[in-house]
Amino acid sequence: MLISRRRSAAGATALALAALVLTACSEGGAQNRADTSAPAAVTTPATSTASTTATASVSVSVSASASASAAAPTTAPDPTAAAGAPGRWADTKQFMQITDAWISDGRTYLSVRTARKQPATGDIEAWLIIPGRGPYSTVSMATGSRILLSVPLGDNSVPYPYSQAEFVRRMKRQSPTFLEGLGFDLTFDGNGRVTRLQSLYTP
């Protein structure tokens, strides 16, 4: 009877120890699983942040440059607005000197500058030419322009019509000094081309 009780006690003790071992193993496994399944802390490299910042800065700079380019004017200034351009004489009548005349590609061109004139005393209407001081400008003659010449460039004291080709030929025969003493009334159309040219009789 005594032996039977001792065996029962020993068996109970063994069962208790086994239960403790199983419990410890279960807790250890759960802890290991928790450690394994826990996500590692994510760290962002400093170089990634710097690269993102640099890219953003470049994007801002490009956008600013594009905006500045869009705002800048793209139209070039009109060359006819410059001082001395033939366009300033459009639809006007001018008294001028002509220092040269030539034909290019079927069109007649003149080198002109403004001057002044004064009536000369005498029985015949004549003029004294007061040369201008500014630079010469190139103007073109319209097709069919009317040309009237008097002495000394023409053959008569009264105005007589000549062709553009004959006018150029007569101008080419004269010296610069001779041309300095000539004066012309010029009429310009809306495009700044000469539609009428008349030389003045000079004594």
Coordinates of C-alpha atoms in Angstrom, one line a residue:
M1 CA 0.0 0.0 0.0
L2 CA 2.8 2.3 0.8
I3 CA 4.7 1.4 -2.4
S4 CA 1.6 2.1 -4.5
R5 CA 1.3 5.7 -3.0
R6 CA 5.0 6.4 -3.6
R7 CA 4.7 5.3 -7.3
S8 CA 1.6 7.5 -7.7
A9 CA 3.4 10.5 -6.2
A10 CA 6.5 9.9 -8.4
G11 CA 4.3 9.7 -11.5
A12 CA 2.5 12.9 -10.6
T13 CA 5.9 14.7 -10.2
A14 CA 7.1 13.5 -13.6
L15 CA 3.9 14.7 -15.3
A16 CA 4.3 18.1 -13.6
L17 CA 7.9 18.5 -14.8
A18 CA 6.9 17.4 -18.3
A19 CA 4.2 20.1 -18.4
L20 CA 6.7 22.8 -17.3
V21 CA 9.1 21.8 -20.0
L22 CA 6.3 21.9 -22.7
T23 CA 5.1 25.3 -21.4
A24 CA 8.6 26.8 -21.6
C25 CA 9.2 25.4 -25.1
S26 CA 5.8 26.9 -26.3
E27 CA 6.6 30.3 -24.9
G28 CA 10.1 30.3 -26.4
G29 CA 8.8 29.3 -29.8
A30 CA 6.1 32.0 -29.7
Q31 CA 8.7 34.6 -28.8
N32 CA 11.0 33.5 -31.6
R33 CA 8.1 33.7 -34.0
A34 CA 7.2 37.2 -32.8
D35 CA 10.8 38.3 -33.3
T36 CA 11.0 36.8 -36.7
S37 CA 7.7 38.2 -38.0
A38 CA 8.3 41.7 -36.6
P39 CA 9.3 44.0 -39.6
A40 CA 12.7 45.6 -39.6
A41 CA 12.8 49.3 -39.3
V42 CA 12.9 51.0 -42.7
T43 CA 15.6 53.6 -43.0
T44 CA 15.8 56.0 -46.0
P45 CA 19.4 56.7 -47.1
A46 CA 20.4 60.3 -46.9
T47 CA 21.6 60.2 -50.5
S48 CA 18.0 59.4 -51.7
T49 CA 16.7 62.6 -49.9
A50 CA 19.5 64.7 -51.4
S51 CA 18.8 63.4 -54.9
T52 CA 15.1 64.1 -54.6
T53 CA 15.8 67.7 -53.4
A54 CA 18.3 68.3 -56.3
T55 CA 15.8 67.0 -58.8
A56 CA 13.1 69.3 -57.5
S57 CA 15.5 72.3 -57.7
V58 CA 16.4 71.5 -61.3
S59 CA 12.7 71.2 -62.2
V60 CA 12.0 74.6 -60.6
S61 CA 14.9 76.2 -62.5
V62 CA 13.8 74.7 -65.8
S63 CA 10.2 76.0 -65.2
A64 CA 11.5 79.4 -64.4
S65 CA 13.7 79.5 -67.5
A66 CA 10.7 78.4 -69.7
S67 CA 8.5 81.1 -68.2
A68 CA 11.2 83.8 -68.8
S69 CA 11.6 82.6 -72.4
A70 CA 7.9 82.7 -73.0
A71 CA 7.6 86.2 -71.6
A72 CA 10.5 87.5 -73.8
P73 CA 9.4 89.3 -77.0
T74 CA 10.1 87.3 -80.2
T75 CA 9.4 90.0 -82.7
A76 CA 12.3 91.9 -84.1
P77 CA 12.2 95.7 -84.4
D78 CA 10.9 97.0 -87.7
P79 CA 14.0 98.2 -89.7
T80 CA 11.9 100.9 -91.5
A81 CA 11.5 102.7 -88.1
A82 CA 15.2 103.5 -88.0
A83 CA 16.2 107.1 -88.6
G84 CA 17.0 107.7 -92.3
A85 CA 14.8 104.8 -93.5
P86 CA 12.9 105.5 -96.8
G87 CA 9.6 104.7 -95.2
R88 CA 9.6 108.0 -93.3
W89 CA 9.0 109.8 -96.6
A90 CA 5.9 107.7 -97.6
D91 CA 3.0 109.8 -99.0
T92 CA 5.1 113.0 -98.9
K93 CA 6.8 115.4 -101.3
Q94 CA 10.5 116.2 -100.7
F95 CA 13.1 118.5 -102.1
M96 CA 16.3 116.4 -102.4
Q97 CA 19.7 116.0 -103.9
I98 CA 20.6 112.8 -105.8
T99 CA 24.2 111.7 -105.8
D100 CA 23.7 108.5 -107.7
A101 CA 21.2 106.5 -109.8
W102 CA 21.3 102.9 -111.0
I103 CA 19.2 100.0 -112.3
S104 CA 19.2 96.6 -110.6
D105 CA 16.9 93.7 -111.4
G106 CA 14.7 95.9 -113.6
R107 CA 14.2 98.6 -110.8
T108 CA 15.7 102.0 -110.6
Y109 CA 17.3 103.1 -107.4
L110 CA 18.4 106.6 -106.2
S111 CA 20.8 107.7 -103.5
V112 CA 19.1 110.8 -102.0
R113 CA 19.2 113.2 -99.1
T114 CA 17.0 116.2 -98.2
A115 CA 18.1 119.7 -99.1
R116 CA 16.7 123.3 -99.4
K117 CA 16.0 125.6 -102.3
Q118 CA 15.7 129.4 -102.7
P119 CA 14.3 131.3 -105.7
A120 CA 17.0 132.9 -107.8
T121 CA 16.5 136.5 -109.0
G122 CA 15.8 137.0 -112.7
D123 CA 13.2 137.0 -115.4
I124 CA 13.2 133.2 -115.6
E125 CA 12.1 131.0 -112.7
A126 CA 15.2 129.4 -111.4
W127 CA 16.4 128.1 -108.1
L128 CA 19.5 128.1 -105.8
I129 CA 20.3 124.8 -104.2
I130 CA 21.3 124.7 -100.6
P131 CA 22.9 121.2 -100.0
G132 CA 21.9 119.1 -97.1
R133 CA 24.2 117.8 -94.4
G134 CA 22.8 114.4 -93.5
P135 CA 23.7 111.0 -94.9
Y136 CA 22.4 109.7 -98.2
S137 CA 19.6 107.0 -98.2
T138 CA 18.7 104.6 -101.0
V139 CA 15.1 104.7 -102.4
S140 CA 13.5 102.9 -105.3
M141 CA 11.4 104.3 -108.1
A142 CA 7.9 102.8 -108.8
T143 CA 7.3 101.3 -112.2
G144 CA 6.0 103.9 -114.5
S145 CA 7.3 106.8 -112.5
R146 CA 7.2 110.2 -114.3
I147 CA 10.6 111.9 -114.8
L148 CA 10.8 115.6 -115.9
L149 CA 14.3 117.1 -116.4
S150 CA 15.4 120.7 -117.0
V151 CA 18.7 122.3 -117.8
P152 CA 21.4 121.5 -116.8
L153 CA 20.5 117.8 -116.6
G154 CA 17.9 118.0 -119.3
D155 CA 18.1 119.6 -122.7
N156 CA 15.6 122.4 -122.2
S157 CA 14.9 125.2 -119.7
V158 CA 11.4 123.9 -119.3
P159 CA 10.7 120.4 -117.8
Y160 CA 10.6 117.6 -120.4
P161 CA 9.8 113.9 -119.8
Y162 CA 12.6 111.3 -119.9
S163 CA 12.6 107.5 -119.3
Q164 CA 14.2 106.0 -116.2
A165 CA 17.0 104.5 -118.3
E166 CA 17.8 107.8 -119.9
F167 CA 17.8 109.5 -116.5
V168 CA 20.2 107.0 -115.1
R169 CA 22.5 107.3 -118.2
R170 CA 22.6 111.1 -117.8
M171 CA 23.3 110.9 -114.1
K172 CA 26.2 108.5 -114.7
R173 CA 27.9 111.0 -117.0
Q174 CA 28.1 113.7 -114.4
S175 CA 30.8 114.4 -111.8
P176 CA 30.1 114.4 -108.1
T177 CA 30.7 118.1 -108.0
F178 CA 28.2 118.7 -110.7
L179 CA 25.6 116.6 -109.0
E180 CA 26.0 118.6 -105.8
G181 CA 24.5 121.6 -107.5
L182 CA 21.4 119.8 -108.7
G183 CA 18.0 119.7 -106.9
F184 CA 14.9 117.5 -107.4
D185 CA 11.3 117.6 -106.3
L186 CA 10.4 114.0 -105.4
T187 CA 6.9 112.6 -104.8
F188 CA 6.7 109.3 -102.7
D189 CA 3.8 106.8 -102.6
G190 CA 2.6 105.0 -99.5
N191 CA 5.4 102.4 -99.8
G192 CA 8.2 105.1 -99.9
R193 CA 8.8 104.6 -103.6
V194 CA 9.3 107.6 -105.9
T195 CA 6.4 108.1 -108.3
R196 CA 7.5 111.5 -109.7
L197 CA 10.9 113.2 -110.1
Q198 CA 11.5 116.7 -111.5
S199 CA 14.8 118.4 -111.7
L200 CA 14.8 122.2 -111.0
Y201 CA 16.2 124.6 -113.5
T202 CA 19.4 126.2 -112.1
P203 CA 21.2 129.2 -113.7

